[in-house]
mmCIF file of C-alpha atoms in Angstrom:
data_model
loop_
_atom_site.group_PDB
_atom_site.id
_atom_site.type_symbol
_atom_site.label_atom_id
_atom_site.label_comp_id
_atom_site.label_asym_id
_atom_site.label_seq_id
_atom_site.Cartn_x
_atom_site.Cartn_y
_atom_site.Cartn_z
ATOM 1 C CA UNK G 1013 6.384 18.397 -26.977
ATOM 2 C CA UNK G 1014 3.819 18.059 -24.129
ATOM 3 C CA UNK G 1015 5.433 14.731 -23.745
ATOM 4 C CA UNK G 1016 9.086 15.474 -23.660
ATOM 5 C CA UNK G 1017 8.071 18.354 -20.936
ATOM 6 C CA UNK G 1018 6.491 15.417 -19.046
ATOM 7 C CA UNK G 1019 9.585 13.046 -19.011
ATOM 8 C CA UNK G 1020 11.524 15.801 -18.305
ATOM 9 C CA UNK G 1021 9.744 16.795 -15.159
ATOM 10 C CA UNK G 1022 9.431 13.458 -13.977
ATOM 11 C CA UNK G 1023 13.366 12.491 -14.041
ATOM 12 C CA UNK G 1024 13.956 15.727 -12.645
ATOM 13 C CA UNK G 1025 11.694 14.471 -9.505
ATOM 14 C CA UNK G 1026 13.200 11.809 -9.106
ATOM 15 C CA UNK G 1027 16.653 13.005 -9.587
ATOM 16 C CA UNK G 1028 15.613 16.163 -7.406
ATOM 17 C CA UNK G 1029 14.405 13.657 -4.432
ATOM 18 C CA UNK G 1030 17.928 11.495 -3.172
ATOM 19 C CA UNK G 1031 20.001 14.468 -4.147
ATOM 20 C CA UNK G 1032 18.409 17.212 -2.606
ATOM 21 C CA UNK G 1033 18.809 14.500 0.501
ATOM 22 C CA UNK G 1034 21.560 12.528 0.115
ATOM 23 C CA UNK G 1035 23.809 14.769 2.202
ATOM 24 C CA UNK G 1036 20.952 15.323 4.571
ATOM 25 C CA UNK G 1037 23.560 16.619 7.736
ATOM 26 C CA UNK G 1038 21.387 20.069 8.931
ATOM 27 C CA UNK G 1039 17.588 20.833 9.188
ATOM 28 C CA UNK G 1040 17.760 23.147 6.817
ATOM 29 C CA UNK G 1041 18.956 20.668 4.164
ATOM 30 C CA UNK G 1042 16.126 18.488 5.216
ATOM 31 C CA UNK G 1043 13.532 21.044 4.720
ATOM 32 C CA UNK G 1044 14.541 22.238 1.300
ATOM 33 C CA UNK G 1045 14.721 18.569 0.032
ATOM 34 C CA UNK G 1046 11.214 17.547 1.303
ATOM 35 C CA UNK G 1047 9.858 21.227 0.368
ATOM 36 C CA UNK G 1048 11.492 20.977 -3.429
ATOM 37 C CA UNK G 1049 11.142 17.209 -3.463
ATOM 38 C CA UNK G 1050 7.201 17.434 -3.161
ATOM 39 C CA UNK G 1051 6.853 20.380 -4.953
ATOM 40 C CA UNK G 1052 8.704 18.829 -8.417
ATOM 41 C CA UNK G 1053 6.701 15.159 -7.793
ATOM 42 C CA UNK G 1054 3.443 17.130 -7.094
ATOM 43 C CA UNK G 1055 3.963 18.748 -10.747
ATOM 44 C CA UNK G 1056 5.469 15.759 -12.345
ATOM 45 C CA UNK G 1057 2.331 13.373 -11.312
ATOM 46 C CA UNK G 1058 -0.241 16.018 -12.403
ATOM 47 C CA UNK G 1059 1.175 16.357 -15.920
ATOM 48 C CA UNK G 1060 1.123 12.691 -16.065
ATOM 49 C CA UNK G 1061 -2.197 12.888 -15.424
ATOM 50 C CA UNK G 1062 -3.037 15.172 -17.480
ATOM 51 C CA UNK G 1063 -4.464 17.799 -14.960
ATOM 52 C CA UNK G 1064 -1.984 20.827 -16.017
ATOM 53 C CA UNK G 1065 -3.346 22.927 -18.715
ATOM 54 C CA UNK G 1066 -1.528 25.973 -18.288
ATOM 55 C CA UNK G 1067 0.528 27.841 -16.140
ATOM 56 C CA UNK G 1068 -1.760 28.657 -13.777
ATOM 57 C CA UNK G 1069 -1.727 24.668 -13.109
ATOM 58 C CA UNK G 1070 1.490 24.498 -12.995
ATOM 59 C CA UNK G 1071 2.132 27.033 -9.741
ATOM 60 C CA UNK G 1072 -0.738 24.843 -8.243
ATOM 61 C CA UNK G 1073 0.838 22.030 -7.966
ATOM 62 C CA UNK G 1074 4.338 23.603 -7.083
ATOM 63 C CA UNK G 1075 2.358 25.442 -4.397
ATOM 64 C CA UNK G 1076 0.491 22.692 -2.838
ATOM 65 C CA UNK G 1077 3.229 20.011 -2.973
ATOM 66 C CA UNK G 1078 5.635 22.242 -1.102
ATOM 67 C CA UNK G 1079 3.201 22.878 1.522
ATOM 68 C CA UNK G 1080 2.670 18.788 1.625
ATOM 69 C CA UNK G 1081 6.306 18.726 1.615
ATOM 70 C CA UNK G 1082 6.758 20.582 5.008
ATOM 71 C CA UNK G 1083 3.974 18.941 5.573
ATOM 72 C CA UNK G 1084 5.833 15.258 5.846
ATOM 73 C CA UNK G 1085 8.888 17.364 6.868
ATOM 74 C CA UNK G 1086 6.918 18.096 10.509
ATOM 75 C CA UNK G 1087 5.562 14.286 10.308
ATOM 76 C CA UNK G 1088 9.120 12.892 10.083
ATOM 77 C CA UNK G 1089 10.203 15.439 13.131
ATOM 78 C CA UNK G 1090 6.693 14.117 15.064
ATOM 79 C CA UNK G 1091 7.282 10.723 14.352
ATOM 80 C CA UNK G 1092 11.130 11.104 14.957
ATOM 81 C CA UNK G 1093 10.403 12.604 18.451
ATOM 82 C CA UNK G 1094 8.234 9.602 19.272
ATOM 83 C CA UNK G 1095 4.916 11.255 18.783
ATOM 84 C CA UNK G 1096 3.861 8.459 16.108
ATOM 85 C CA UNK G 1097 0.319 8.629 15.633
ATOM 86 C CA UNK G 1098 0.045 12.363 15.285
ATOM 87 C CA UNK G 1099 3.106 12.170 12.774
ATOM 88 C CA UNK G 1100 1.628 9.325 10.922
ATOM 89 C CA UNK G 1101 -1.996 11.147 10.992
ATOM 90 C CA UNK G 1102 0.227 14.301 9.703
ATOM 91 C CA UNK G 1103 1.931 12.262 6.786
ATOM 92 C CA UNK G 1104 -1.471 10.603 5.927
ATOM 93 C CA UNK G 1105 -3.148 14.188 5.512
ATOM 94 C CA UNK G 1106 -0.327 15.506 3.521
ATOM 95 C CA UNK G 1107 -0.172 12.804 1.171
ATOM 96 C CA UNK G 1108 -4.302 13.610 0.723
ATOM 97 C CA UNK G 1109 -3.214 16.868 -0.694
ATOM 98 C CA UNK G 1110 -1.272 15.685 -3.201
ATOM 99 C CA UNK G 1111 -3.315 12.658 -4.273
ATOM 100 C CA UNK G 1112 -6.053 15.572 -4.587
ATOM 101 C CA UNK G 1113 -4.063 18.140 -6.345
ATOM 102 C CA UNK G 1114 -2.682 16.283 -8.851
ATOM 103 C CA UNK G 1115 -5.754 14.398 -9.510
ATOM 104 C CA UNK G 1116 -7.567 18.358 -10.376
ATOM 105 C CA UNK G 1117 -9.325 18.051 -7.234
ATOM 106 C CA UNK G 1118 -9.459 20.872 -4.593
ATOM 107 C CA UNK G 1119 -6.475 20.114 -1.580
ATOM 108 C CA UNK G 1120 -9.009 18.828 0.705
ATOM 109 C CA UNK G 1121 -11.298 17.217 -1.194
ATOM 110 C CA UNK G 1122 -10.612 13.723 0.324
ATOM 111 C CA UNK G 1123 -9.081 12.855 3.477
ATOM 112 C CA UNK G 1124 -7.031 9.254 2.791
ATOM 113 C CA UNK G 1125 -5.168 7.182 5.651
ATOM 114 C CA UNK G 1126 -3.036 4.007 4.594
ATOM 115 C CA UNK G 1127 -4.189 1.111 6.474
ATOM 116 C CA UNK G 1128 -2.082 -2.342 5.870
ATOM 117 C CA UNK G 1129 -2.808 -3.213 2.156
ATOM 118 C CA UNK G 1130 -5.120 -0.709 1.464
ATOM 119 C CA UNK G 1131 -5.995 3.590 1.857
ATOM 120 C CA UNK G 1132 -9.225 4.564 2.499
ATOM 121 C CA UNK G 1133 -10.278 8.000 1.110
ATOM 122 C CA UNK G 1134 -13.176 9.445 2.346
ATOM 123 C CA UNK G 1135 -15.172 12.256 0.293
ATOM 124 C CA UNK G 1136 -15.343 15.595 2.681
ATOM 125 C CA UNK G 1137 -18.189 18.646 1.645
ATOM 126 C CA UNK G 1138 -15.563 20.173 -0.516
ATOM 127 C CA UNK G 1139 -15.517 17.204 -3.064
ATOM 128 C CA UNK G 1140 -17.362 17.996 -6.223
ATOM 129 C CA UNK G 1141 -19.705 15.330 -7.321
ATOM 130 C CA UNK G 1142 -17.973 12.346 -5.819
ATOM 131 C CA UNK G 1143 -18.569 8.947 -6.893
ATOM 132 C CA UNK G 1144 -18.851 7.969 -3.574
ATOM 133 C CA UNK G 1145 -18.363 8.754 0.492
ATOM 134 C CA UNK G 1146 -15.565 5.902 1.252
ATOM 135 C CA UNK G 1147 -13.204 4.676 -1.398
ATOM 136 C CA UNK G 1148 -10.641 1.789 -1.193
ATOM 137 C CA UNK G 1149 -7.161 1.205 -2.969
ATOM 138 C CA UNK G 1150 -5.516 -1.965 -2.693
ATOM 139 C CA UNK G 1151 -1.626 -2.020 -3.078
ATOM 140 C CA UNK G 1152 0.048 -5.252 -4.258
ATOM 141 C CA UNK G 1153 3.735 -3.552 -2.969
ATOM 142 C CA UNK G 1154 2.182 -2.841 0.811
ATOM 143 C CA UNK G 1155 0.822 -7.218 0.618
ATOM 144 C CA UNK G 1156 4.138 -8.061 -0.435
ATOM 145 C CA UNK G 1157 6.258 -5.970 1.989
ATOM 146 C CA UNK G 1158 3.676 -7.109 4.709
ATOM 147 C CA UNK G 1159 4.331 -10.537 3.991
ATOM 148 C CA UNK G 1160 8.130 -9.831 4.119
ATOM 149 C CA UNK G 1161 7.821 -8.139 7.307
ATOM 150 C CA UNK G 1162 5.680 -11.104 9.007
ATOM 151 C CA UNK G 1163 8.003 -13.723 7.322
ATOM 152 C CA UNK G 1164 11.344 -11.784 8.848
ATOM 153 C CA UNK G 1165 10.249 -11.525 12.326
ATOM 154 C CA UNK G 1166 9.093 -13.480 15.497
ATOM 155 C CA UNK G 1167 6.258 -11.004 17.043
ATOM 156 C CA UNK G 1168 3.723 -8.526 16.186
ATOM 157 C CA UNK G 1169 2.265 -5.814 17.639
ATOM 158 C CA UNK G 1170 0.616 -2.111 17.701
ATOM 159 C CA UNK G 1171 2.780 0.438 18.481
ATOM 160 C CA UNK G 1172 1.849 4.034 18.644
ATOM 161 C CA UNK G 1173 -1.272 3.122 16.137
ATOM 162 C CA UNK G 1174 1.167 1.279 13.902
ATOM 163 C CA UNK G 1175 1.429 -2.901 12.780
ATOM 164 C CA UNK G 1176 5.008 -3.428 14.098
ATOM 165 C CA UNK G 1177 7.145 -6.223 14.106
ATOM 166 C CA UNK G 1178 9.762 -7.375 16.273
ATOM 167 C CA UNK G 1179 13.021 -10.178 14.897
ATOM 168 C CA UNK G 1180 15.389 -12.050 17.815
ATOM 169 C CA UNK G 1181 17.402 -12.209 14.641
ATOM 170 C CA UNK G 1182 18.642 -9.238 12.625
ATOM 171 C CA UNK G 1183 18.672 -9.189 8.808
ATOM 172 C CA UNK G 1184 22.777 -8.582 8.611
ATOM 173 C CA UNK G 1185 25.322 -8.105 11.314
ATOM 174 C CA UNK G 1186 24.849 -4.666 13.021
ATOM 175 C CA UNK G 1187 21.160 -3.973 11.757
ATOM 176 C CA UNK G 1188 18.870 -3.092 14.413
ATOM 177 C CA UNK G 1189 16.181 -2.506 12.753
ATOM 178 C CA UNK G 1190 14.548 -2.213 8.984
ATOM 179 C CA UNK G 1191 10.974 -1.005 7.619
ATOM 180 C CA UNK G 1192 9.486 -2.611 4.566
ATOM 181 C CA UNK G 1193 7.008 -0.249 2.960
ATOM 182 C CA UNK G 1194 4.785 1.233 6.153
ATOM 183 C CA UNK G 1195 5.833 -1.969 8.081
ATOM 184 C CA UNK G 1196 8.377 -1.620 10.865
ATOM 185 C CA UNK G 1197 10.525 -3.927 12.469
ATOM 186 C CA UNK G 1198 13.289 -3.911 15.506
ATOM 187 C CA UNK G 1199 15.144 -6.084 16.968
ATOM 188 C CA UNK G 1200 14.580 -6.885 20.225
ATOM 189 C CA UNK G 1201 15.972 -5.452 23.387
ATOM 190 C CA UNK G 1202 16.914 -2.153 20.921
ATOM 191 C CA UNK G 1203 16.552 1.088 22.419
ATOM 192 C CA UNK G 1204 12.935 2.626 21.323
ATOM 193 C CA UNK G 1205 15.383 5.364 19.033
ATOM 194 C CA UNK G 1206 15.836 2.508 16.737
ATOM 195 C CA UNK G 1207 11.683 2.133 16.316
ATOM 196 C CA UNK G 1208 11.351 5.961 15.675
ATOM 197 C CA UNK G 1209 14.284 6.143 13.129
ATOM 198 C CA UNK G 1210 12.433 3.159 11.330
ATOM 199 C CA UNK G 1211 9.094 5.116 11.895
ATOM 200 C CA UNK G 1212 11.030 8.232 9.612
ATOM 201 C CA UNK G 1213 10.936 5.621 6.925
ATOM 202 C CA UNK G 1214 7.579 4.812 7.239
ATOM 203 C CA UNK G 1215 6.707 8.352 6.793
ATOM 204 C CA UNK G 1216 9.236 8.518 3.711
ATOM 205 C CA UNK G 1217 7.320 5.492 2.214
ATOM 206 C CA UNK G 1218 3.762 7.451 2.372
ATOM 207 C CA UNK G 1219 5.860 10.520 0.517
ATOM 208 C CA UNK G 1220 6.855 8.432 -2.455
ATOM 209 C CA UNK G 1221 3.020 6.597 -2.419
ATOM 210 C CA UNK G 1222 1.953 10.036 -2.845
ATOM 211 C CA UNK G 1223 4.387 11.072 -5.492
ATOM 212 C CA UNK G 1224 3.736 8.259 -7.649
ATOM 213 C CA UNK G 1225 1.563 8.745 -10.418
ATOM 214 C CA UNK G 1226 -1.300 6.144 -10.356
ATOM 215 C CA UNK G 1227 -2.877 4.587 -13.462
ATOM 216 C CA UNK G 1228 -4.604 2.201 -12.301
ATOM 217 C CA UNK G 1229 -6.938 4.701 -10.390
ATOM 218 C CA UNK G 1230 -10.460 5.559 -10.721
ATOM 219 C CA UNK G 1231 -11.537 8.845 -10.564
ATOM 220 C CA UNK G 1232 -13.302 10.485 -7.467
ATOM 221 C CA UNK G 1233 -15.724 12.655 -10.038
ATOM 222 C CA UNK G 1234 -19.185 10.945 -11.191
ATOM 223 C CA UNK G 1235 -20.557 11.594 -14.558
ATOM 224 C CA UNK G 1236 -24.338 10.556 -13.602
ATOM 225 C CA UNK G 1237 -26.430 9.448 -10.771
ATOM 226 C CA UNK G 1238 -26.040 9.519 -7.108
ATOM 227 C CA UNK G 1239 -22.847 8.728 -5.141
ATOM 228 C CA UNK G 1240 -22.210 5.361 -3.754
ATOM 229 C CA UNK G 1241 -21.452 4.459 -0.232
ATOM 230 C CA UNK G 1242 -18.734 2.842 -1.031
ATOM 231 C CA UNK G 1243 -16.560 2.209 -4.130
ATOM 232 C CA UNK G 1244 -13.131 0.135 -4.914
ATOM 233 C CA UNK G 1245 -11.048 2.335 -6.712
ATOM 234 C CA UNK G 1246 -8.267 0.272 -7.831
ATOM 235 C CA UNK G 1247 -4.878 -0.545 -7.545
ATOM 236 C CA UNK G 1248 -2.017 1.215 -6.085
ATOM 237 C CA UNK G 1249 1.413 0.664 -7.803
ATOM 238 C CA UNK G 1250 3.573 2.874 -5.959
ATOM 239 C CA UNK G 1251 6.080 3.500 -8.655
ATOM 240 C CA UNK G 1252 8.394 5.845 -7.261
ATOM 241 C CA UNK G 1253 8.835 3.492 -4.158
ATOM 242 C CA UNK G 1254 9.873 0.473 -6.037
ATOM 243 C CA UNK G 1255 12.199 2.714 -8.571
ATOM 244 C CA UNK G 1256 13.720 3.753 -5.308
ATOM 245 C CA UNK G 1257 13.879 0.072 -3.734
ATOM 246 C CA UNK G 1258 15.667 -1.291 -6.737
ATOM 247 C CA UNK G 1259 17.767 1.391 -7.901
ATOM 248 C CA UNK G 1260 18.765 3.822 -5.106
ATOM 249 C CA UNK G 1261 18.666 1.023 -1.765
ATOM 250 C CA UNK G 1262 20.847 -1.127 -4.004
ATOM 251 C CA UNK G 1263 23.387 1.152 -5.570
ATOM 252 C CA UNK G 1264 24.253 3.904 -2.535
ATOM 253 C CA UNK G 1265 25.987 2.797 0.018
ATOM 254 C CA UNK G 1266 23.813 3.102 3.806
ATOM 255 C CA UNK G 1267 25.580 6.227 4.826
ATOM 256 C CA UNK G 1268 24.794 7.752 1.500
ATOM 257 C CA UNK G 1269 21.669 5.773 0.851
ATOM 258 C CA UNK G 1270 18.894 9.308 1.226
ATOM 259 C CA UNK G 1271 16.373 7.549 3.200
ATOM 260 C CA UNK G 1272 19.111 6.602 5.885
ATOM 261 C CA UNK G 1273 20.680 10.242 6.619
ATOM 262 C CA UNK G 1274 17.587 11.726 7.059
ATOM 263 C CA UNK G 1275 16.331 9.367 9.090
ATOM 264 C CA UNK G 1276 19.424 9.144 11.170
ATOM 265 C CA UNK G 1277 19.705 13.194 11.412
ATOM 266 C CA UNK G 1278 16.305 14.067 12.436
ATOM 267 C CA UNK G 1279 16.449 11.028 15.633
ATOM 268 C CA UNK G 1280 20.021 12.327 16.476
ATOM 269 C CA UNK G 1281 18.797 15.959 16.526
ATOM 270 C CA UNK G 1282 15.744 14.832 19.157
#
C-alpha cells in the first residue's frame, strides 16, 4: 500500500510539474506551478526516501517545498532581470531546503551550491550529528552536459558567477541560444535577453536536481565518532532532469515545451 501511495505521488509530480506550466502566459500561473510543483516533488522524494511516517510528515514537506518553490520562483525573476548571481545563490539555497527536508533533516541544516560537476554541502550549527563539515556530490549528467556545452561552442567564459559558453554557430536555424544542464550558451552578437532567458533554465535545472530523489546518496547523520572535514557523498543522478530531457524536450513542441514559456514569459515581462 505504502508503495502504491509512493508511485502515485511521484507521477503526480511529475505530471503536476509541465502541466501546471505548460501554458505558463501570466505570473500568477508561474507562481502556482513552481509553488505546487515543489510542494508535490518535495513530498514525492521524501516518501521515496522513506522520511514520511505520518501525517505530520507529510504537511512538512508540502510546507517546505512550496516555500522552496517561491523560492526558485523569485530566482527565475532575479536571474530573468539580469541579477544572476543573487538568483543563482537564491536557487542554490532553495534547492538546500529540499535536499534537507526530504532527507528528515531540519530546512537549514546544510547550505549546498552546484559548482560544474559537483555540489558542495556544507554542515551549518543546526545539523544534527553530521558526518562531516564539507560534503561533495559528483553528477555524471552535469560532466556530460559540460562536455556537450564545451564541444558545441567556440568560447568560454564567467558571466555573472556562471561557466558560460558562447557558439558563432547555432544548433538549428533561428536558435539563439540553448543551456545544457547549469551550462549556458549564446550565440554571439545576441542581445544579453537571450543569456538571461537561458539563465531561467539554468535555474529550472537546479529545481528538478532538487526534486529528484537520490539513491546513490550518503547520509549527512553519523552513527559514531567525530565528524570528518570532509566526506564524498556520492553520486548525483538527477532523475527528474533526464525523464524531462527525453520525454517532455522531445515530445512538446518549443512553444509548448514548459521550460520554454516560462522562460520566455518571465524575460518578456522584465
Amino acid at each position: 500500500m505504502k508503495k502504491a501511495m509512493v508511485i502515485a505521488v511521484l507521477l503526480a509530480a511529475l505530471i503536476l510539474v509541465p502541466a501546471a506550466r505548460a501554458q505558463a502566459v501570466s505570473e500568477k500561473t508561474i507562481v502556482l506551478g513552481n509553488v505546487i510543483g515543489s510542494s508535490v516533488t518535495t513530498l514525492a522524494r521524501g516518501l521515496l526516501q522513506g522520511q514520511v511516517h505520518n501525517f505530520r510528515d507529510a504537511v512538512k514537506m508540502l510546507t517546505y517545498g512550496a516555500a522552496s518553490g517561491f523560492g526558485f520562483y523569485q530566482a527565475k525573476k532575479q536571474v530573468a532581470a539580469g541579477r544572476t548571481f543573487s538568483g543563482v545563490l537564491l536557487a542554490n539555497l532553495s534547492a538546500s531546503v529540499v535536499d534537507n527536508i526530504a532527507a528528515g533533516e531540519g530546512p537549514l541544516s546544510y547550505l549546498g551550491f552546484t559548482l560544474p560537476l559537483v555540489r558542495l554541502e556544507v554542515a551549518t550549527p543546526l545539523a544534527k550529528k553530521p558526518q562531516s563539515l564539507i560534503s561533495v556530490s559528483f553528477s555524471p549528467r552535469d560532466a556530460i552536459s559540460l562536455a556537450m556545452s564545451i564541444a558545441k561552442s567556440d568560447r568560454v567564459a564567467i558571466r555573472g558567477g556562471m561557466l558560460a559558453f558562447e557558439a558563432d554557430t547555432p544548433l538549428a536555424e533561428n536558435v539563439r541560444g540553448w543551456a545544457y544542464s547549469i551550462f549556458p550558451t549564446v550565440v554571439s552578437g545576441k542581445c544579453d535577453a537571450v543569456f538571461r532567458h537561458e539563465m531561467v533554465h539554468v535555474v529550472q535545472s537546479l529545481q528538478l536536481m532538487a526534486a529528484s530523489p537520490e539513491p546513490l546518496l550518503k547520509g549527512h547523520r553519523r552513527e559514531r565518532g567525530k565528524m570528518k572535514l570532509f566526506l564524498f557523498s556520492g553520486f548525483r543522478l538527477q532523475a527528474l532532469g533526464l525523464v524531462n530531457d527525453f520525454t517532455l524536450a522531445r515530445f512538446q513542441s518549443y512553444d509548448d515545451y514548459w521550460k520554454e514559456a516560462e522562460a520566455y514569459s518571465l524575460v518578456v515581462s522584465q
